[in-house]
Short mmCIF file of C-alpha atoms in Angstrom, two decimals:
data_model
loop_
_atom_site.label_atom_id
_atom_site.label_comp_id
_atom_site.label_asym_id
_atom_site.label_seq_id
_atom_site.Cartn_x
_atom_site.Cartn_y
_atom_site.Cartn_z
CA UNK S 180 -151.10 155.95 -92.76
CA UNK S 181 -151.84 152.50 -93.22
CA UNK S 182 -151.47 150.77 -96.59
CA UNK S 183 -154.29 147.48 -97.26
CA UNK S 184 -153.55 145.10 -100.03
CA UNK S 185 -154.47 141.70 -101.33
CA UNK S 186 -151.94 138.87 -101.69
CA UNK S 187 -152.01 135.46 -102.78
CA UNK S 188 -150.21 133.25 -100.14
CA UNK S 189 -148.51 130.25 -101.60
CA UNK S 190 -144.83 128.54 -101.99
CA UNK S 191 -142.13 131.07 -102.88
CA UNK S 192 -139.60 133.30 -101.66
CA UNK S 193 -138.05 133.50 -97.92
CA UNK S 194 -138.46 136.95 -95.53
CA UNK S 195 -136.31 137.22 -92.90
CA UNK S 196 -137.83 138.42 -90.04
CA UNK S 197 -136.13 139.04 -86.92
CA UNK S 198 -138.47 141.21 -84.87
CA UNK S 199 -141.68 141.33 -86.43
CA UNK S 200 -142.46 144.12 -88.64
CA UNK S 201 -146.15 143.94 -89.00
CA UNK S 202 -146.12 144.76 -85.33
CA UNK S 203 -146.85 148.57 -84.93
CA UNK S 204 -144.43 150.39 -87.14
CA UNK S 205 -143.19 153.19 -86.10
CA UNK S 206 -144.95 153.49 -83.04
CA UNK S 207 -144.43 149.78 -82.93
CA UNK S 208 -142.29 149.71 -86.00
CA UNK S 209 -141.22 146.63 -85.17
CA UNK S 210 -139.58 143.17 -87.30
CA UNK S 211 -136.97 143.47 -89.79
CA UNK S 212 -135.17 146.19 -88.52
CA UNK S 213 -138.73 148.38 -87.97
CA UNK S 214 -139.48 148.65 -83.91
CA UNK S 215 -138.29 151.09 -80.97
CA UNK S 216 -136.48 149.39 -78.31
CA UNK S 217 -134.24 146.75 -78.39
CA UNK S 218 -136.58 144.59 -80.86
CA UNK S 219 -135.47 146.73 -83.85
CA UNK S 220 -134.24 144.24 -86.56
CA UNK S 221 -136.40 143.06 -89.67
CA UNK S 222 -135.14 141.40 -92.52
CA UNK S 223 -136.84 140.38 -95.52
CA UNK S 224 -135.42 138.90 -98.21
CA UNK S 225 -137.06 138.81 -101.71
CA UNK S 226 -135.74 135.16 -103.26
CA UNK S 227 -137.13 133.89 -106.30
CA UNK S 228 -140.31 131.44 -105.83
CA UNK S 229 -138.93 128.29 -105.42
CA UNK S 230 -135.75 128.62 -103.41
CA UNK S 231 -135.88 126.27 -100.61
CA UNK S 232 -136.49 127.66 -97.04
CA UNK S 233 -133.79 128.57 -94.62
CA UNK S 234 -135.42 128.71 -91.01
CA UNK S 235 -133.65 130.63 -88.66
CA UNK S 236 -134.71 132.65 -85.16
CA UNK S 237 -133.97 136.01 -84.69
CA UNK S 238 -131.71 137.21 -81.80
CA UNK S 239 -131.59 139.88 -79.32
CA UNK S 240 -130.21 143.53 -80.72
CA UNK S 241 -127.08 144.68 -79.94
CA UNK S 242 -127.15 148.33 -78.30
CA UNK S 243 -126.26 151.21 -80.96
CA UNK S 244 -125.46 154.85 -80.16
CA UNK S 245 -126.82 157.01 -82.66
CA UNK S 246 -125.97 156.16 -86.00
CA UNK S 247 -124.05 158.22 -89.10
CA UNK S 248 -124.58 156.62 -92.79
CA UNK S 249 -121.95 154.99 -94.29
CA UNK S 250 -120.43 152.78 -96.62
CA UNK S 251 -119.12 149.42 -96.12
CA UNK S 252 -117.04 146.54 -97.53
CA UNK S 253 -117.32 143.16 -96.24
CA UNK S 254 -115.03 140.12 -96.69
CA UNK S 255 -116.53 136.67 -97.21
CA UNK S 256 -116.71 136.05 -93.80
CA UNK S 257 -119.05 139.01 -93.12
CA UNK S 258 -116.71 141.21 -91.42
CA UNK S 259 -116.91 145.11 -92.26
CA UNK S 260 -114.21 146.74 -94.26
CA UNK S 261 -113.45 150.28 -94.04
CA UNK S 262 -114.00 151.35 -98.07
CA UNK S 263 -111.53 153.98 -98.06
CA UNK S 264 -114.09 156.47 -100.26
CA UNK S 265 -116.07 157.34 -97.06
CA UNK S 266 -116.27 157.68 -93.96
CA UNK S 267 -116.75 154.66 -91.47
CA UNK S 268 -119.20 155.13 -88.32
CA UNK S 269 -120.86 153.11 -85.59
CA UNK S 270 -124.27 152.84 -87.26
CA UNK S 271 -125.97 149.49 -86.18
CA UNK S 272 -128.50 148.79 -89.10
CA UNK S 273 -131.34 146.77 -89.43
CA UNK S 274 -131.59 144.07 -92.34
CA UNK S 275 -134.35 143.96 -95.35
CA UNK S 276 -133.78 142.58 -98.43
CA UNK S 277 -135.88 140.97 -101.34
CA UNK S 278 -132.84 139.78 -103.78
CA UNK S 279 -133.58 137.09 -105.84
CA UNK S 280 -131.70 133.93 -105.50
CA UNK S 281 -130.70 132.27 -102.46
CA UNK S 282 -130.99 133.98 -99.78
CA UNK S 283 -127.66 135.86 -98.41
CA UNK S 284 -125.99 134.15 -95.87
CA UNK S 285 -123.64 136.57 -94.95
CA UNK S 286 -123.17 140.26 -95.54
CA UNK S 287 -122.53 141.78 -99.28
CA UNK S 288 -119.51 142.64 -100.33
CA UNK S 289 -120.55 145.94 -99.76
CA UNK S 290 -123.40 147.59 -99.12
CA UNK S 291 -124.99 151.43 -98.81
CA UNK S 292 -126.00 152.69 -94.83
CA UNK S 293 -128.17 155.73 -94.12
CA UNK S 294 -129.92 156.95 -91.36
CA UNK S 295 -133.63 156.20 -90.69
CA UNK S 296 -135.66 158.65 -87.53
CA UNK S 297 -139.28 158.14 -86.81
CA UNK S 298 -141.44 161.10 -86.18
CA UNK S 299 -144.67 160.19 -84.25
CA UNK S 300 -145.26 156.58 -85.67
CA UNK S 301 -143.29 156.96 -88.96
CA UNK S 302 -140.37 155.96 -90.07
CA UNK S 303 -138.30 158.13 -92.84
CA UNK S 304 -134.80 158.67 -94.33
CA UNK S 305 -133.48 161.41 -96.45
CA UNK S 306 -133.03 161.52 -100.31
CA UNK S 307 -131.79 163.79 -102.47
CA UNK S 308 -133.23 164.61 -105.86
CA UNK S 309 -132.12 166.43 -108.74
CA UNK S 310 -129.39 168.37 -110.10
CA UNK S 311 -128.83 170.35 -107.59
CA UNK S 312 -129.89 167.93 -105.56
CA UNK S 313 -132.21 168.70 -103.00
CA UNK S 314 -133.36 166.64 -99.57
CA UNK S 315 -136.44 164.99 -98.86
CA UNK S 316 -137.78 163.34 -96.28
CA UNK S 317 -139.29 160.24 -97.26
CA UNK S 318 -141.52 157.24 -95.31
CA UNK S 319 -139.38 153.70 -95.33
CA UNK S 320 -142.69 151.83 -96.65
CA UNK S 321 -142.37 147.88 -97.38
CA UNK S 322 -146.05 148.19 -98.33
CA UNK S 323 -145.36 149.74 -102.02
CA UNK S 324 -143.15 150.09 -104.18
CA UNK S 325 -142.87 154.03 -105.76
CA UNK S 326 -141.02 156.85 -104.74
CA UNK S 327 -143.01 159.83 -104.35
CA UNK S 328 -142.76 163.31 -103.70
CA UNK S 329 -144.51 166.52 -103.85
CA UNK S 330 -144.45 169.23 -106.47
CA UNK S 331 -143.91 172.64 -105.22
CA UNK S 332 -147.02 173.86 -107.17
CA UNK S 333 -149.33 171.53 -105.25
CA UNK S 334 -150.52 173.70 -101.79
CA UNK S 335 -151.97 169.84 -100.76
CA UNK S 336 -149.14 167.84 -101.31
CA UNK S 337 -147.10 169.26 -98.95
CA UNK S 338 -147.11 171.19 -95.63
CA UNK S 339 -145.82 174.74 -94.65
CA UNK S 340 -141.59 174.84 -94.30
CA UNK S 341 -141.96 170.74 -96.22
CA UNK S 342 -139.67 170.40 -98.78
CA UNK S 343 -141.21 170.38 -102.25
CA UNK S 344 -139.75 169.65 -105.61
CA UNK S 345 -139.46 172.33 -108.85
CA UNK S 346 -139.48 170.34 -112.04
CA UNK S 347 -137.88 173.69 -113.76
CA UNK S 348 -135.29 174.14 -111.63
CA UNK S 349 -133.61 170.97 -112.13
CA UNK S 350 -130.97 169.73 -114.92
CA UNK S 351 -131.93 166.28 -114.90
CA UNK S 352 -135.73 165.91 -114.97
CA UNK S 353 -137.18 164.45 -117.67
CA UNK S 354 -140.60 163.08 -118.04
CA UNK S 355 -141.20 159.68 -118.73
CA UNK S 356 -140.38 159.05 -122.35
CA UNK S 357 -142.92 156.19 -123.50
CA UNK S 358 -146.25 158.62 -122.39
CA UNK S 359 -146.85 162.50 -123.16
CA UNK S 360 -148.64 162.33 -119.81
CA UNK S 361 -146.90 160.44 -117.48
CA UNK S 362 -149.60 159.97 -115.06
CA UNK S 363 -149.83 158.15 -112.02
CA UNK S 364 -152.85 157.05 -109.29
CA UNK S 365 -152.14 155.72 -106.48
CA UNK S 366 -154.64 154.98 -103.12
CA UNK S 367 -153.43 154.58 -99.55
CA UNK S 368 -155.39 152.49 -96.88
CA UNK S 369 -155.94 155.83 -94.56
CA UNK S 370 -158.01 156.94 -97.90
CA UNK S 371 -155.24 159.08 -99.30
CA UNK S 372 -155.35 159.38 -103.12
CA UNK S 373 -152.15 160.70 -104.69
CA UNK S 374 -151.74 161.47 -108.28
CA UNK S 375 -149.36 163.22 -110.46
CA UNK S 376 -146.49 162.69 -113.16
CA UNK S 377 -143.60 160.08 -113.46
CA UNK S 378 -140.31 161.77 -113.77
CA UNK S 379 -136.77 160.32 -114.83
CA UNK S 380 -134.72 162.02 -112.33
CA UNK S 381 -131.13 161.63 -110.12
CA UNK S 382 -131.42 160.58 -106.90
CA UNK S 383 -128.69 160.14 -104.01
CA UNK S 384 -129.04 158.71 -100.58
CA UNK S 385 -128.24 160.69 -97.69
CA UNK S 386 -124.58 159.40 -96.87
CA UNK S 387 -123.01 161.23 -93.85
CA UNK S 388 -125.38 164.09 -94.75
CA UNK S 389 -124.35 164.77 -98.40
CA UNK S 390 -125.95 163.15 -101.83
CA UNK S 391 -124.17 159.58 -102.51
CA UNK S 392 -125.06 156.58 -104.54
CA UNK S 393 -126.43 158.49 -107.53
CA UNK S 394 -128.79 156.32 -109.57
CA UNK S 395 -131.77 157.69 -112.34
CA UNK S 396 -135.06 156.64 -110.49
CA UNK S 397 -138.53 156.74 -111.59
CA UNK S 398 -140.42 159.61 -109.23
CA UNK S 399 -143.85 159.96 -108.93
CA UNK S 400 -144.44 163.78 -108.56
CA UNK S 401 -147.41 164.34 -106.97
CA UNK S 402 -149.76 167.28 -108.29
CA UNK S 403 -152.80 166.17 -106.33
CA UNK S 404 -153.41 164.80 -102.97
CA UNK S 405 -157.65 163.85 -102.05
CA UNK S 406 -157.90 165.01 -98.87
CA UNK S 407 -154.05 165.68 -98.80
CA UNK S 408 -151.36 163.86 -97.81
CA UNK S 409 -151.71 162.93 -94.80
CA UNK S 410 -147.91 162.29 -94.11
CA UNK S 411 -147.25 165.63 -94.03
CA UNK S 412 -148.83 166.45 -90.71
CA UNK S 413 -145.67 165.01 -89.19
CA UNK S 414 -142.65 166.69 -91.85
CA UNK S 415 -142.85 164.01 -93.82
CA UNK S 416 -142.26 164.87 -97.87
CA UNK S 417 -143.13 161.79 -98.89
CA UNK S 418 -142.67 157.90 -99.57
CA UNK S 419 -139.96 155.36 -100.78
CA UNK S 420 -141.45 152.24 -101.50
CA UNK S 421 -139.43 149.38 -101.07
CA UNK S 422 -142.06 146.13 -102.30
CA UNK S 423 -141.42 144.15 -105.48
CA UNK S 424 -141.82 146.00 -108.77
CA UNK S 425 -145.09 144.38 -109.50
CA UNK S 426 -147.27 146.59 -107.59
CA UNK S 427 -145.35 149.89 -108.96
CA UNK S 428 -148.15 152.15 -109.66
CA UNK S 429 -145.34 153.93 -112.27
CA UNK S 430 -145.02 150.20 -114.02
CA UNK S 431 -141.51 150.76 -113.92
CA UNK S 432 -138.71 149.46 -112.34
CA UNK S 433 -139.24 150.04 -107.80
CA UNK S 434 -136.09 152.29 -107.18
CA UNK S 435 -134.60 149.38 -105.09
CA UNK S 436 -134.17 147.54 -108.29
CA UNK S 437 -132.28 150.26 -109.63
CA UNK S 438 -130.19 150.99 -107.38
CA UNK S 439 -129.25 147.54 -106.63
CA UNK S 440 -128.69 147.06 -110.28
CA UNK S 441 -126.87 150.25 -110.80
CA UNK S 442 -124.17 149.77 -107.72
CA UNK S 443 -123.82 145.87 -108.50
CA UNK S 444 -125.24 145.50 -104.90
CA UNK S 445 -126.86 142.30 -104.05
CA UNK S 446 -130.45 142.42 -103.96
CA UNK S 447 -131.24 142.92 -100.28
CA UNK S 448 -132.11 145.49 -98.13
CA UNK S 449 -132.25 145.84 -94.46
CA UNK S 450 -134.11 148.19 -91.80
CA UNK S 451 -133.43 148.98 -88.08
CA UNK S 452 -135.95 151.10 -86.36
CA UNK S 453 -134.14 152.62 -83.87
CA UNK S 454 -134.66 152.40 -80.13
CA UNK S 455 -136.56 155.58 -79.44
CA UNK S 456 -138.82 158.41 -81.09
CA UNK S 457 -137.24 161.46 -82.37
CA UNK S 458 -134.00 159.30 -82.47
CA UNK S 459 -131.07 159.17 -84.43
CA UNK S 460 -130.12 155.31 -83.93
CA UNK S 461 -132.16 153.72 -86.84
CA UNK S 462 -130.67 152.30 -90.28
CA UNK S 463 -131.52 151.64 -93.45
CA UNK S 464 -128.59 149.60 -95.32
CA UNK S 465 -129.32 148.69 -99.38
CA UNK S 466 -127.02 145.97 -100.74
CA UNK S 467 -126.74 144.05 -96.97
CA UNK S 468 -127.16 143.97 -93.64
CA UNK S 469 -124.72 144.77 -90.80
CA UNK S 470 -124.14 142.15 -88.29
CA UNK S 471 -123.44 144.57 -85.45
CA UNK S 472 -127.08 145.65 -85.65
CA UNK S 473 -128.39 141.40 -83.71
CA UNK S 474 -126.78 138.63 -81.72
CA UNK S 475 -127.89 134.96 -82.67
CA UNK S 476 -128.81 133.95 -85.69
CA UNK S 477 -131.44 135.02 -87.73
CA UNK S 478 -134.88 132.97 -88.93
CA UNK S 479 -136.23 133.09 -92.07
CA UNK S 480 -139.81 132.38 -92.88
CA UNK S 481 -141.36 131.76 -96.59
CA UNK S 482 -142.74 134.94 -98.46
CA UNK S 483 -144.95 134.10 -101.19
CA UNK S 484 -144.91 135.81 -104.30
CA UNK S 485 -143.28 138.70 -105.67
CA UNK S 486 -145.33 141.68 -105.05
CA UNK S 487 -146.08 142.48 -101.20
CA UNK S 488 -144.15 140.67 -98.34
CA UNK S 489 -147.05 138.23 -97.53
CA UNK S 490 -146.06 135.47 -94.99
CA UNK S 491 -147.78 133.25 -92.77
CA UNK S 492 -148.76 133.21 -89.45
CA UNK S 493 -149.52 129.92 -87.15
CA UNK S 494 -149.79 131.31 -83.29
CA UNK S 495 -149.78 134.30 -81.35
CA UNK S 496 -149.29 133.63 -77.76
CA UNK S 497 -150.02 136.65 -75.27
CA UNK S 498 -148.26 136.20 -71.81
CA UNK S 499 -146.77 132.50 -73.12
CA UNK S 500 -150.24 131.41 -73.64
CA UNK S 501 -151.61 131.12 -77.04
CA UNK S 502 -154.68 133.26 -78.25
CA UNK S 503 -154.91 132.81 -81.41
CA UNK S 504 -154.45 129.93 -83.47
CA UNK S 505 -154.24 128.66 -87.05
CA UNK S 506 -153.34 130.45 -90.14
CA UNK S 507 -156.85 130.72 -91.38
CA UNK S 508 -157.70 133.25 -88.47
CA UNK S 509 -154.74 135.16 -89.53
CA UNK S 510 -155.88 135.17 -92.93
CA UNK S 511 -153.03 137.25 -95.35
CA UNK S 512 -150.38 138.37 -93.22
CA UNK S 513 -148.25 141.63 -94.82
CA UNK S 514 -145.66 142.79 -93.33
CA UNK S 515 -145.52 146.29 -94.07
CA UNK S 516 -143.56 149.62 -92.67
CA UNK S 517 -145.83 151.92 -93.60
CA UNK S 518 -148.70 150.49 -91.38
CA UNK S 519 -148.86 152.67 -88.15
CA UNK S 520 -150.39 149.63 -86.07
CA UNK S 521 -150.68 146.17 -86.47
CA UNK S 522 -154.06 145.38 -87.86
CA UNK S 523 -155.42 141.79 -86.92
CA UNK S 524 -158.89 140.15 -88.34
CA UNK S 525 -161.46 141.08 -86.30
CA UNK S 526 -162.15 137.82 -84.58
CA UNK S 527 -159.03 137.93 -84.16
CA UNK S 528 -158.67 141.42 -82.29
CA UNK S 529 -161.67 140.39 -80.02
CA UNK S 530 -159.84 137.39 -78.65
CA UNK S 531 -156.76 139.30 -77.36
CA UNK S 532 -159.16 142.18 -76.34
CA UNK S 533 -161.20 139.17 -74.74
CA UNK S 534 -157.53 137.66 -73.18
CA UNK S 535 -156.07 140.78 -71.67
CA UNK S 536 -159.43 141.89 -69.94
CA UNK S 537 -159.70 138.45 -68.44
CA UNK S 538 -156.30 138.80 -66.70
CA UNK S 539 -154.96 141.94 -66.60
CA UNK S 540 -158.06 143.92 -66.12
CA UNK S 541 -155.88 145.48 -62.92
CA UNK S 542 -153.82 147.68 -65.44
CA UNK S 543 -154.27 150.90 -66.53
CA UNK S 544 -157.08 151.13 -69.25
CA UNK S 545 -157.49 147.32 -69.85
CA UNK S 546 -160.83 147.24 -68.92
CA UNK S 547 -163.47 150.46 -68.65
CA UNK S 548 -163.67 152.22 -64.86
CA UNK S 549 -165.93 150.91 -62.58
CA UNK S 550 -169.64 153.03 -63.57
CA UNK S 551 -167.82 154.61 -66.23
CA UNK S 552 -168.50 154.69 -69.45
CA UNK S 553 -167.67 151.13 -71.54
CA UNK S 554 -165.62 152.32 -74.12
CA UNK S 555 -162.65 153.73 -71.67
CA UNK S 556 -160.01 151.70 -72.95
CA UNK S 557 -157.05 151.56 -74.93
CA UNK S 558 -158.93 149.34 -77.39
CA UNK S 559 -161.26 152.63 -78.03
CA UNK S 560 -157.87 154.78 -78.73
CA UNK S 561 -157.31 156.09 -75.47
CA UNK S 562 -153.78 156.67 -74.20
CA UNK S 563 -152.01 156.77 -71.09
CA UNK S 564 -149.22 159.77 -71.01
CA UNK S 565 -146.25 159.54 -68.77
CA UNK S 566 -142.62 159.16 -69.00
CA UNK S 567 -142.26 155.24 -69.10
CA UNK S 568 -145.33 152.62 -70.11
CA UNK S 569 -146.56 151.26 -66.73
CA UNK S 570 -145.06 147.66 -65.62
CA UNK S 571 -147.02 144.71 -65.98
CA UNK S 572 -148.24 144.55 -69.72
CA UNK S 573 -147.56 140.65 -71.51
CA UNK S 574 -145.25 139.58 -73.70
CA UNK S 575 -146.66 138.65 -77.46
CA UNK S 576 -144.96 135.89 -79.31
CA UNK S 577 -145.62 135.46 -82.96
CA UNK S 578 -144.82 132.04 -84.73
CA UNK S 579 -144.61 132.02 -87.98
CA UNK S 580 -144.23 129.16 -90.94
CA UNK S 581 -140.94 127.45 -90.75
CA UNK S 582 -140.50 127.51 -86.55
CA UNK S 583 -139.23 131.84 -86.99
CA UNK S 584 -140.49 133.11 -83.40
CA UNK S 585 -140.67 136.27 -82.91
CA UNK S 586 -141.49 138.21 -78.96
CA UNK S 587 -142.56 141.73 -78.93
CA UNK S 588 -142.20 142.99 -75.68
CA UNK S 589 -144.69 145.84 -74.42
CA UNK S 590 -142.34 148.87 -75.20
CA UNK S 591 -143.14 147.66 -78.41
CA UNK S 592 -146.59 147.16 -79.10
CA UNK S 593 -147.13 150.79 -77.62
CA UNK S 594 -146.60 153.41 -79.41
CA UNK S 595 -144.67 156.19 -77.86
CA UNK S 596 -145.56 159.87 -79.37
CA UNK S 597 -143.76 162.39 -77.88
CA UNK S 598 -145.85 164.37 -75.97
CA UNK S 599 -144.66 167.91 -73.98
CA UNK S 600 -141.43 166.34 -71.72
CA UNK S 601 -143.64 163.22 -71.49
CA UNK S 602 -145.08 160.39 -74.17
CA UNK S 603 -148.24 159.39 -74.80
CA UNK S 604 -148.20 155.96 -74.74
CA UNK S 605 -151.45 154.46 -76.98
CA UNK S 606 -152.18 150.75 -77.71
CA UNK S 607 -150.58 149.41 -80.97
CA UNK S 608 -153.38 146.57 -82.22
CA UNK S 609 -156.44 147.42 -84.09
CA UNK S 610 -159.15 145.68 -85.18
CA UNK S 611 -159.31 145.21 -89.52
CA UNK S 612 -163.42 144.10 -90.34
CA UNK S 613 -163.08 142.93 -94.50
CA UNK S 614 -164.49 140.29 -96.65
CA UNK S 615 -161.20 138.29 -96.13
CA UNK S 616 -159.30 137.85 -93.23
CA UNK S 617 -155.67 139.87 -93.22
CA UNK S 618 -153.30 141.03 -90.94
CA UNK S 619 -151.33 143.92 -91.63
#
């Protein structure tokens, strides 16, 4: 479910990146907080255009056992106070944000922590909506900015045992007052086409498994999905958007913004992955990030303009030597959760492809069999299944603007889909042909 948009790159605002997110979410949900193994820490902040740039370089992840939601409260020096209204745990988040002014340099004062899982290649926490309120299981996705969900009366918006939504059965619902209609459109890069109305309604986030944080949100509630939503196939419900509110297909406030303005939270968010599918060790934390989740310091790199998280690339290096160079061959670089693999300019694609079957042809599905037929690869989709990824695969390094550098181990530029007792393991980079260059 990959999400393609345009973006003007230019000065502006600072994203924190300390493992990079464009690489493979989900299945190689990786960068701010958004990749399996031990690479799972993004951060993005949204400052105001302008703000000068803090460079940084992300450090290695601290291990986390699985991870509860919770509330913090932080003194100035970062460190985590219990806030006696709930319950502390040993969650190790990942860090987001897109706050305007400078950009944190130490935890909030306090900050919201709930649990993110990834099922196949997507990555989703829990909300509850309404009055009663009622979960959902919604895609983390840095890539838009609406939260969406699917009506009950709509047999395409959402699968068999999915949750769905009632509009009647709720206390607090209330359609958008400023149009009779309400509409909403919105496209997806997979070709998905959702549309429905915009709703007023409650929403909670899933806090040590009950409703907390309680803040009106605008919901898209989808009443048609062209083919259907494809999110589903996995028990997904739908999608929380987390980009600027400029590219809110509602034209209202992103429910970030609200909540952060509702709470008094600073405006930053932060996202850990997790270190394994089906796993219960990822974070989402609104408000700040929790220092438990990296060690070192972490690198910012400038954003540039308030609507997707556009930054910009100058190397990737595969096995310490680099492949492709310049920022022009990178062309718009978004980094962006919802994107199930990391999409590079075609060019682009063919000189890895080109790289890895000049020197490690000798590993499994690098290059096609000997007399076999030419598209047996992993560039052509195929996957190897197994219980661990095969030894031997290369490093990639990513340098961005500003000296951030980011390395992405092979763990994480693999997907891992649970497959039987075993995983299938299937190639993270695909090629993206356009009249611009981009990288996704």
């Amino acid at each position: 479910n990959f999400n393609l948009f345009g973006c003007r790159c230019g000065d502006g605002a600072m994203a924190l990146l300390t493992c990079w997110l464009l690489l493979f979410e989900g299945v190689l949900l990786t960068t701010s907080g958004l990749t399996h193994t031990s690479l799972h820490t993004f951060k993005l902040s949204r400052a105001s255009p302008g703000h000068a740039a803090s460079h940084a370089a992300a450090g290695g992840l601290k291990g986390a056992g699985d991870s509860q939601a919770t509330v913090f409260d932080a003194d100035e020096h970062g460190k985590r106070q219990h806030n006696p209204h709930h319950q502390k745990s040993d969650a190790a988040p990942a860090t987001a944000g897109h706050g305007k002014g400078p950009h944190p340099s130490h935890p909030a004062p306090w900050f919201g922590e709930t649990e993110l899982k990834r099922i196949a290649a997507m990555v989703y926490t829990v909300v509850w909506v309404g009055t009663p309120p009622r979960p959902m299981r919604v895609q983390v996705d840095t890539g838009s900015s609406d939260l969406i969900i699917p009506s009950c009366s709509c047999s395409s918006c959402h699968g068999d045992g999915h949750h769905c939504f009632n509009l009647s059965a709720s206390r607090t619902a209330t359609l958008c007052p400023w149009n009779a209609d309400c509409p909403f459109r919105i496209s997806y890069g997979d070709g998905t086409k959702l549309s429905g109305k915009v709703l007023e309604e409650m929403v909670a986030m899933d806090i040590d498994g009950k409703p907390q944080m309680p803040t009106v949100l605008y919901v898209g509630l989808m009443y048609a999905a062209q083919p259907h939503a494809v999110f589903t196939e996995v028990g997904i419900d739908g999608i929380f958007g987390l980009a600027y509110d400029s590219i809110a297909t509602t034209k209202q406030p992103s429910p970030i913004s609200l909540v952060v303005a509702k709470h008094g939270l600073e405006d930053v968010f932060a996202m850990y992955i997790g270190s394994r599918p089906e796993g219960k060790d990822g974070t989402l934390t609104i408000g700040g990030y929790d220092k438990r989740l990296f060690n070192g310091a972490i690198h910012w790199t400038p954003i540039t303009e308030e609507s997707y998280y556009c930054v910009e690339t100058m190397v990737l290096e595969v096995g310490g030597r680099p492949v492709v160079s310049g920022p022009s061959h990178f062309g718009h670089v978004f980094v962006d959760s919802g994107t199930t693999f990391t999409l590079l300019p075609y060019p682009a694609f063919q000189a890895v492809k080109s790289f890895l079957q000049e020197r490690y042809c000798h590993l499994p599905l690098v290059c096609p069999p000997d007399n076999g037929p030419p598209k047996h690869t992993m560039f052509d989709h195929l996957c190897m299944v197994g219980t661990e990824l095969p030894k031997g695969y290369p490093t990639f390094t990513w340098h961005f603007k500003g000296g951030a550098v980011v390395h992405v181990p092979p763990e994480a530029y693999f997907s891992q889909i649970p497959y039987g007792d075993k995983f299938l393991h299937c190639f993270g980079l695909g090629p993206l042909r356009g009249v611009r260059p981009m990288t996704i």
